[in-house]
Coordinates of N, CA and C in Angstrom, one line a residue:
X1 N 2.6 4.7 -10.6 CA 2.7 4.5 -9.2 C 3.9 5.1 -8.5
X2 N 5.4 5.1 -8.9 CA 6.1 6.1 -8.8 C 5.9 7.5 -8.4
X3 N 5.1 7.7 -9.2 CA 5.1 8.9 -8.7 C 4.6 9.7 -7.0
X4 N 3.5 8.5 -7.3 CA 2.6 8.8 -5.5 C 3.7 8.0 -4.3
X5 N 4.3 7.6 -5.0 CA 5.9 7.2 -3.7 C 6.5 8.3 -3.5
X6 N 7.1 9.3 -4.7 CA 7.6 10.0 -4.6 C 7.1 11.1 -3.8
X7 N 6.0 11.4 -4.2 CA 5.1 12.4 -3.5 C 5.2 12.0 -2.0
X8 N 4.7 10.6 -1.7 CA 4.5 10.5 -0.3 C 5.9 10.6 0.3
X9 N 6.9 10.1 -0.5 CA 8.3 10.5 0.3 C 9.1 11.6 0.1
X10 N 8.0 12.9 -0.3 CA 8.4 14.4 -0.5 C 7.6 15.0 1.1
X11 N 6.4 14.6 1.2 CA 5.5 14.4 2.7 C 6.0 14.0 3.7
X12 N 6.3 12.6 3.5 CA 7.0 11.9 4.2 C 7.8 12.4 5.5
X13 N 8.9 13.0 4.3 CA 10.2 13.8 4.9 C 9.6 15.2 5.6
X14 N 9.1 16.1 4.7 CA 9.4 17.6 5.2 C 8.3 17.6 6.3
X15 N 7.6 16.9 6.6 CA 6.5 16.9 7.6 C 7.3 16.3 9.1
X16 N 8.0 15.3 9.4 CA 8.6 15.3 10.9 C 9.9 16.3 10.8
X17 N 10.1 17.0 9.8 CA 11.3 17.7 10.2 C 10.7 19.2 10.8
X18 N 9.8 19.2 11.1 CA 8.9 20.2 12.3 C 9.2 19.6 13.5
X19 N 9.4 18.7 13.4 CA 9.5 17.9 15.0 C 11.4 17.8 15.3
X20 N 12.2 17.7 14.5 CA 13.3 17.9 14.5 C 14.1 17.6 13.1
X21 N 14.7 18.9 12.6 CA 14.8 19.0 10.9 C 16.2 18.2 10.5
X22 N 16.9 17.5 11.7 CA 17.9 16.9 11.9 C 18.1 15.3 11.2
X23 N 16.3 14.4 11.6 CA 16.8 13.6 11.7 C 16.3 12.6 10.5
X24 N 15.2 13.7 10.0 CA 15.0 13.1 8.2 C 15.6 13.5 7.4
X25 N 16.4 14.5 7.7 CA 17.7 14.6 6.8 C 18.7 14.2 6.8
X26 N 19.1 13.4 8.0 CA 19.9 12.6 7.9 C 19.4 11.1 7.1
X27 N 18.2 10.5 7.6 CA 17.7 10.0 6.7 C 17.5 9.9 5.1
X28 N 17.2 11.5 5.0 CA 17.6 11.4 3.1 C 18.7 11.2 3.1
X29 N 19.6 11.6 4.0 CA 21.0 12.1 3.1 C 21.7 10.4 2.9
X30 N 21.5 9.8 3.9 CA 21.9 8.3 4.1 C 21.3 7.7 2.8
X31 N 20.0 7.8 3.0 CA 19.4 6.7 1.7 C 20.0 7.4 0.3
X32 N 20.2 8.3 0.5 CA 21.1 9.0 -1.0 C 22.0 8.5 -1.1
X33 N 22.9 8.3 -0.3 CA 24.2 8.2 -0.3 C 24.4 6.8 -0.7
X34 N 23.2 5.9 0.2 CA 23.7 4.4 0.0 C 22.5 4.2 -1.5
X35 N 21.8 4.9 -2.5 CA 21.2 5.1 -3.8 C 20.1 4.6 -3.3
X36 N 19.4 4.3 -2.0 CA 18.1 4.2 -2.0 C 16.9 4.9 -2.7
X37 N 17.8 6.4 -2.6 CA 16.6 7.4 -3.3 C 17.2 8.0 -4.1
X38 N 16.8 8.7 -5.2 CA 17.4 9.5 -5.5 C 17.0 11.1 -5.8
X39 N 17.9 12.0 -5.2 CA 17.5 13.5 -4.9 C 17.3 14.1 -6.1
X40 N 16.6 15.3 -6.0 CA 16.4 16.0 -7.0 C 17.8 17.0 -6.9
X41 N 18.2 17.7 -8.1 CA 19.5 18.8 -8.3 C 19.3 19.8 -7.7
X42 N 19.9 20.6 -6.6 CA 20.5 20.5 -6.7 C 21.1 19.5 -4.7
X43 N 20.3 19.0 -4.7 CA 19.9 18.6 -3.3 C 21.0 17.2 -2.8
X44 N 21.5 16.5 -4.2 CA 22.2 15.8 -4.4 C 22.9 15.6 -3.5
X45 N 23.5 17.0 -3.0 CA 25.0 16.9 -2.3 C 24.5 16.3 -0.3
X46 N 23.5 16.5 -0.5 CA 23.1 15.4 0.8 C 23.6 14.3 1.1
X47 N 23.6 13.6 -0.1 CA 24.6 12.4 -0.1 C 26.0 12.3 -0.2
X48 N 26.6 13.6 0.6 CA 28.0 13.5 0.7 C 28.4 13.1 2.0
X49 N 29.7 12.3 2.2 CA 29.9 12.1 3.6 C 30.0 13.1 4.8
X50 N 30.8 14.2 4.3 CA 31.3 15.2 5.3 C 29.2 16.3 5.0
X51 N 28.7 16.0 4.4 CA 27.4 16.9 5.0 C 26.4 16.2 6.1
X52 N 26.4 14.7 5.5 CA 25.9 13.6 6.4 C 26.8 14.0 7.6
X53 N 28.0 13.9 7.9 CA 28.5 14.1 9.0 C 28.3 16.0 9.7
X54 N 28.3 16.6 9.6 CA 27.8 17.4 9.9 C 26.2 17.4 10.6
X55 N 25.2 16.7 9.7 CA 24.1 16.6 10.1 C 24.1 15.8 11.2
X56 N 24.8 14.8 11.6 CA 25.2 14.4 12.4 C 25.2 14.9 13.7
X57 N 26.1 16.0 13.4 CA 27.0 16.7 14.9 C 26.1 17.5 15.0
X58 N 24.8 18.1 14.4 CA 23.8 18.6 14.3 C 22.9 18.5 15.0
X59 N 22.5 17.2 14.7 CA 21.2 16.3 15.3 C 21.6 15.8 16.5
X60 N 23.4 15.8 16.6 CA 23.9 15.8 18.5 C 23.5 17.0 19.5
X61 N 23.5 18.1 18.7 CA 23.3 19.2 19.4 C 21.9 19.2 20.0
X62 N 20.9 19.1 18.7 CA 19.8 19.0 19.0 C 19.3 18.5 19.7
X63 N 19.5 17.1 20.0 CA 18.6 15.7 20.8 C 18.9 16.4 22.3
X64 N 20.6 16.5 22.2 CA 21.0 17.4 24.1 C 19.9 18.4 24.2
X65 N 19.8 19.5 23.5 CA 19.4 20.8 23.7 C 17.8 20.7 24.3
X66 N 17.2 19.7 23.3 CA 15.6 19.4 23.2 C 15.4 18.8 24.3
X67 N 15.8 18.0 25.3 CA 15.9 17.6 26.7 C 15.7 18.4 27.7
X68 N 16.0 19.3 27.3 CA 16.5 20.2 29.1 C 15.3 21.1 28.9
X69 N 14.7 21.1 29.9 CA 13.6 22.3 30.5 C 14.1 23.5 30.2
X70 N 13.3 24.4 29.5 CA 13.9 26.1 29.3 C 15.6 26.0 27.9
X71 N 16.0 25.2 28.2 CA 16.7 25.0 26.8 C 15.9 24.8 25.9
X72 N 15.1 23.6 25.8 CA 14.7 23.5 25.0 C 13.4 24.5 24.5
X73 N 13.1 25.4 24.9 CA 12.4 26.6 24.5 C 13.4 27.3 23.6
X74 N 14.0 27.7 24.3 CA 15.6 28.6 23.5 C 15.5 28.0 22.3
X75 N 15.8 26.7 22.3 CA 16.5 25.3 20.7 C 15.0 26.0 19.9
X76 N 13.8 25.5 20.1 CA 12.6 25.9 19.2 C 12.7 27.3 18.8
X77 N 12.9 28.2 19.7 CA 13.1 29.3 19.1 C 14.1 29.6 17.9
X78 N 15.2 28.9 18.0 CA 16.3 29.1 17.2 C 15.9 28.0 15.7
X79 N 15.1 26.7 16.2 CA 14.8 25.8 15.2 C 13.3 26.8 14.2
X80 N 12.8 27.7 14.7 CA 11.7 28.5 13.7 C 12.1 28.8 12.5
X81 N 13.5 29.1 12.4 CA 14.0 29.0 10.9 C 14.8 27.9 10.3
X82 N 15.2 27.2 11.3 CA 16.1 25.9 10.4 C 14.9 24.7 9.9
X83 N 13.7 24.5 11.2 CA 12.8 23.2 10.8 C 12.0 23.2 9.6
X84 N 11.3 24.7 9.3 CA 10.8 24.9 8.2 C 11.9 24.6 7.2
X85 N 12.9 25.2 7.2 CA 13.6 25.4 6.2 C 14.4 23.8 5.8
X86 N 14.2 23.1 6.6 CA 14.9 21.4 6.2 C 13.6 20.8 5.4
X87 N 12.4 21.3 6.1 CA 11.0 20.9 5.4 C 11.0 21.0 4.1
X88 N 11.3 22.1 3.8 CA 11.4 22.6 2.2 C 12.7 22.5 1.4
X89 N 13.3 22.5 1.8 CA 14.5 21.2 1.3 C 14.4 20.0 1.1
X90 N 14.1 18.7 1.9 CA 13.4 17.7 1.9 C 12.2 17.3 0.5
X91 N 11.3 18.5 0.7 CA 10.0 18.5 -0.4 C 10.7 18.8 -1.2
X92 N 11.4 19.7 -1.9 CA 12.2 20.3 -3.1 C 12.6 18.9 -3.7
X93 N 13.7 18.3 -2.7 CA 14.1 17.4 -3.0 C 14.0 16.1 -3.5
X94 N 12.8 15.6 -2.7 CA 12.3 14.6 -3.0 C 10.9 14.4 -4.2
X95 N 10.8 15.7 -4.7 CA 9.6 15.7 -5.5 C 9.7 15.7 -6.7
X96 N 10.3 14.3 -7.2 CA 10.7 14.3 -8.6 C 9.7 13.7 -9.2
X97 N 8.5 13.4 -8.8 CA 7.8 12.7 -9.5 C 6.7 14.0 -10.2
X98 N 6.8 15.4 -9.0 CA 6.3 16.4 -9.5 C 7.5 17.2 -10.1
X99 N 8.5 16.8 -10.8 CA 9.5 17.4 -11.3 C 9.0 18.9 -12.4
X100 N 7.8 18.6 -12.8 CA 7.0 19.7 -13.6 C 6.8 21.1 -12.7
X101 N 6.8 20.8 -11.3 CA 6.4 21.7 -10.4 C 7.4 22.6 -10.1
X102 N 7.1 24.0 -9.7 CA 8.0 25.1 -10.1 C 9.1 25.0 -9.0
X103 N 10.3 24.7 -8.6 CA 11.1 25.0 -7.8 C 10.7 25.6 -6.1
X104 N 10.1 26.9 -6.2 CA 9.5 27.8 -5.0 C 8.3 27.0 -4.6
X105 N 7.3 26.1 -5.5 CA 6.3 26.0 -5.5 C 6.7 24.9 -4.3
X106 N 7.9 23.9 -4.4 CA 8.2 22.7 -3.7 C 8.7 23.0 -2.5
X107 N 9.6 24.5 -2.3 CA 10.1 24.9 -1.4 C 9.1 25.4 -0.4
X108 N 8.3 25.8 -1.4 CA 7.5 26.5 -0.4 C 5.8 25.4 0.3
X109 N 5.4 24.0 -0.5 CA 5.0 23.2 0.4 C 6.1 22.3 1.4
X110 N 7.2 22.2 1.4 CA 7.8 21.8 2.4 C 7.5 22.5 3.5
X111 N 7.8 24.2 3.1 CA 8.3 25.4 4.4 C 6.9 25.0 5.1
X112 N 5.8 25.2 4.4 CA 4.5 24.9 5.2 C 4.2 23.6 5.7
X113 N 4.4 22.6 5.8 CA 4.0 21.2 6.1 C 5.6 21.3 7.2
X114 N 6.5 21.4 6.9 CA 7.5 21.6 8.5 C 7.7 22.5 9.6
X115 N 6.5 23.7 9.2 CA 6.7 24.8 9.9 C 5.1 24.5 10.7
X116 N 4.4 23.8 9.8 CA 3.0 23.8 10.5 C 3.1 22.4 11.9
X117 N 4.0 21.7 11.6 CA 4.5 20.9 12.4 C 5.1 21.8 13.6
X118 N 6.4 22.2 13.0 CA 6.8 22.8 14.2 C 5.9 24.1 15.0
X119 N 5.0 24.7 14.6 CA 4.3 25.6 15.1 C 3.4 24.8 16.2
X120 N 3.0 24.1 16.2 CA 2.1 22.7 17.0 C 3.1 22.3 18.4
X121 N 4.6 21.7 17.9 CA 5.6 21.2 18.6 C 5.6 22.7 19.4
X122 N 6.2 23.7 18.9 CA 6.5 24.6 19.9 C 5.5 25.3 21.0
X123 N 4.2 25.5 20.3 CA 3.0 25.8 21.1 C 2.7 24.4 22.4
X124 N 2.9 23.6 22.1 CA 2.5 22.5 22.8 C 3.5 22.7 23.9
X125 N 4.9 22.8 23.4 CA 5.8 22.6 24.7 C 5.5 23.3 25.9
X126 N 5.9 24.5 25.9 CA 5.5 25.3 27.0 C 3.9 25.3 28.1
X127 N 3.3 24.8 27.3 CA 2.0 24.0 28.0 C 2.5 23.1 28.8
X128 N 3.0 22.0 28.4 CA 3.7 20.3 28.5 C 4.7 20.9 30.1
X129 N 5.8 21.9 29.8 CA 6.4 22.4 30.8 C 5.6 23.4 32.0
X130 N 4.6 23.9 31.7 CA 4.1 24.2 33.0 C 3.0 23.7 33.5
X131 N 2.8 22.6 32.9 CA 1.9 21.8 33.1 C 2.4 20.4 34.4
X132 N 3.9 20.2 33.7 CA 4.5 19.0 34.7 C 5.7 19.9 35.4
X133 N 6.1 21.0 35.3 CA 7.5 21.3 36.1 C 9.0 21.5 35.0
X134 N 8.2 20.7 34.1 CA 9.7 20.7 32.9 C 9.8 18.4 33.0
X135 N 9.0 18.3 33.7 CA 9.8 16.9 34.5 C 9.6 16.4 33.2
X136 N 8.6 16.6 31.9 CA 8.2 15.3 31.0 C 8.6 15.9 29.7
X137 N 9.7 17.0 30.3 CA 10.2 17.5 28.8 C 10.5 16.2 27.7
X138 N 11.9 15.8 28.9 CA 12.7 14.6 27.8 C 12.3 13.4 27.6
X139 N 10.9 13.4 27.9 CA 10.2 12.0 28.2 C 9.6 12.7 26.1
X140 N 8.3 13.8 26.4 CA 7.7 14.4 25.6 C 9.0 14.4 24.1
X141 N 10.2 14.6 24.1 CA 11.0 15.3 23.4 C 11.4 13.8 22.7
X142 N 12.3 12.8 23.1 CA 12.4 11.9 22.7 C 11.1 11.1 21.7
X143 N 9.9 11.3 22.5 CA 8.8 10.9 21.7 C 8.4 11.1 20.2
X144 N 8.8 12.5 19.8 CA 9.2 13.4 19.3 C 10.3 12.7 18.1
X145 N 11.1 12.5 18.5 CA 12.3 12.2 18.3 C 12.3 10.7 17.4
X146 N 11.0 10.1 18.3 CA 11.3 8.7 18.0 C 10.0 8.9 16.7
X147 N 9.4 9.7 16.8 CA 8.2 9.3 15.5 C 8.9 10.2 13.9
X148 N 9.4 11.6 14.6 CA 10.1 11.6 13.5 C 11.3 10.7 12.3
X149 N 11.7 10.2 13.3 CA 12.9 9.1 12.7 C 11.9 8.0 12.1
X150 N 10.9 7.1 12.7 CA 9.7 6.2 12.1 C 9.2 7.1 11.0
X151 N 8.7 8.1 10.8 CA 8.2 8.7 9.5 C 8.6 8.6 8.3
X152 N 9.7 9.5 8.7 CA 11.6 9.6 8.1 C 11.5 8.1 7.4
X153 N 11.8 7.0 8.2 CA 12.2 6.0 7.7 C 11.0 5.5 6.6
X154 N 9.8 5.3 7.2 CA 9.2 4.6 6.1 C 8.5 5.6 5.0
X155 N 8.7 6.8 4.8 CA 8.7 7.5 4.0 C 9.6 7.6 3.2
X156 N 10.9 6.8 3.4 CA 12.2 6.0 2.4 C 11.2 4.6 1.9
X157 N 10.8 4.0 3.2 CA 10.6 2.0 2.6 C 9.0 2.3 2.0
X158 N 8.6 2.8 2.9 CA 6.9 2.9 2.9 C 6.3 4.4 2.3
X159 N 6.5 4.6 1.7 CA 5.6 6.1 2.1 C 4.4 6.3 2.4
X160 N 3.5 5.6 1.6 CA 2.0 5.5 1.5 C 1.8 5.4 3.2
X161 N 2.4 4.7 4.0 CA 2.2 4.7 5.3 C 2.7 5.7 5.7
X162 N 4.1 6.3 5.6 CA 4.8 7.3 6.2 C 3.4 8.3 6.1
X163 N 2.6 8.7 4.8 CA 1.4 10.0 5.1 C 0.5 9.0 5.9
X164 N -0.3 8.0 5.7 CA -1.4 7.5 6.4 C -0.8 8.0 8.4
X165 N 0.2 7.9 8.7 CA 0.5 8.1 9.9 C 0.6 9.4 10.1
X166 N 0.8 10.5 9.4 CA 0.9 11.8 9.2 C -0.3 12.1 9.2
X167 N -1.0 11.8 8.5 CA -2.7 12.3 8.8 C -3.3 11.2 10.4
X168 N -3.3 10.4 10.4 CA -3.6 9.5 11.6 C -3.1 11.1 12.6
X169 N -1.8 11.1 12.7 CA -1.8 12.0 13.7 C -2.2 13.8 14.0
X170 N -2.1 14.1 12.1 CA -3.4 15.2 12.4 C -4.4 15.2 13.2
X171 N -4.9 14.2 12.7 CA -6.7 14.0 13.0 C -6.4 13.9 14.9
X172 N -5.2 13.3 15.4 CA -5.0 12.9 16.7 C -4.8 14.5 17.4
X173 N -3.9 15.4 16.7 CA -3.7 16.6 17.3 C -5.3 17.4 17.3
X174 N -5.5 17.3 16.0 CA -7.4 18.4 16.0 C -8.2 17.5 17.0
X175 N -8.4 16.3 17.3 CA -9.0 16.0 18.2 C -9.0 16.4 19.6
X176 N -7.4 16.3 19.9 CA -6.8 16.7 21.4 C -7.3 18.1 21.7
X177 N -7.2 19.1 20.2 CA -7.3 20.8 20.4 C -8.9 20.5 20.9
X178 N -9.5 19.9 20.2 CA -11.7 20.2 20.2 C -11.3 19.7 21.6
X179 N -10.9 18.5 22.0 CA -11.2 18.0 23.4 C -10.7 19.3 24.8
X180 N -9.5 19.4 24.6 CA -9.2 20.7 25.6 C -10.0 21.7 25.2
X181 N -10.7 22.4 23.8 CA -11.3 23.3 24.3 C -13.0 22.7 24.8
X182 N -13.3 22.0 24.6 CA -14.4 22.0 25.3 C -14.4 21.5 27.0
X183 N -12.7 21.2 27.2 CA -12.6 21.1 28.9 C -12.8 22.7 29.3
X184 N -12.1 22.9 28.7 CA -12.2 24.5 29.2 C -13.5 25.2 29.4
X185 N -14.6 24.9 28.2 CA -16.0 25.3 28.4 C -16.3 24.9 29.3
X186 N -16.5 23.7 29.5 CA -16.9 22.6 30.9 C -16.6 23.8 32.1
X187 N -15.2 24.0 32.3 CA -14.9 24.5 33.4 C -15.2 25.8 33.2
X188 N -15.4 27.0 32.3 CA -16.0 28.0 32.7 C -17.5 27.7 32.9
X189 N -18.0 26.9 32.6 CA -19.5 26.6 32.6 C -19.4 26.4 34.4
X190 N -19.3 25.3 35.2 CA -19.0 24.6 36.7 C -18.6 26.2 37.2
X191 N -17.6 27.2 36.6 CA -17.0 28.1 37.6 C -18.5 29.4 37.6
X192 N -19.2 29.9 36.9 CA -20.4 30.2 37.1 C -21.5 29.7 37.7

């Protein structure tokens, strides 16, 4: 049974760090540090104070940046290599229960499960902003903010939930896509 904790808290993790790669890694790094979890090698050093603190001043930058209308386009642009890349750190790290599994093989289901996240986050934004003015960026962004940290967390206490809410909210985004495109049919259909 172990092991499918681990897994779910290898998911868990590298999956909201598409939404911001700041704040499950501050999460592992914390539950490392206080022995809640323990990291795979060489990932360990997560659990040091001064990296935790860094992540920190990090995830300060971020939360400001991801607020502001047109900044936060700029931040996602610049986050296309860091969110993936905390994804697959996270999965590396936490997948000791697949400790058999090749190194790249872990890196590289993180990079895809935080990049497919953030590919969603970033495409959505710019919609979200010309859709309201920019007005529901920090409303949108916080939101964001607040499910990645809930993930994060019970993908430490819970995991098995931390994915059931990961897929819950797949199923929520593929639904939203089928529903807008068939508004769209609707309305080319009415504009003929």
């Amino acid at each position: 049974m172990s092991e499918l904790l681990q897994i779910g808290q290898a998911f868990g993790l590298a999956v909201p760090a598409g939404l911001n790669a700041y704040i499950p890694l501050l999460v592992a790094a914390v539950a490392a540090n206080q022995g809640w979890i323990k990291l795979n090698e060489p990932y360990t050093l997560l659990g040091n104070p001064w990296v935790i603190l860094i992540i920190v001043v990090l995830l300060g930058i971020e939360f400001c940046a991801d607020k502001i209308a047109g900044v936060d386009h700029i931040n996602d642009i610049l986050q296309t290599v860091v969110r993936p890349a905390a994804g697959a750190i996270l999965f590396a790290a936490n997948s000791g229960a697949i400790g058999e599994m090749h190194p790249w093989l872990a890196l590289g289901a993180g990079l895809v499960l935080a990049g497919g996240t953030h590919g969603v986050k970033a495409t959505a934004r710019p919609l979200i902003t010309a859709t309201t003015g920019g007005a529901m960026n920090p409303v949108v962004s916080t939101v964001e903010d607040v499910a990645a940290l809930v993930v994060a967390v019970l993908a430490i206490a819970v995991p098995i939930l931390a994915v059931g809410l990961i897929l819950v909210g797949a199923v929520g985004v593929l639904a939203g896509v089928l529903w807008l495109r068939q508004r769209r049919r609707d309305a080319r259909v009415c504009q003929k």
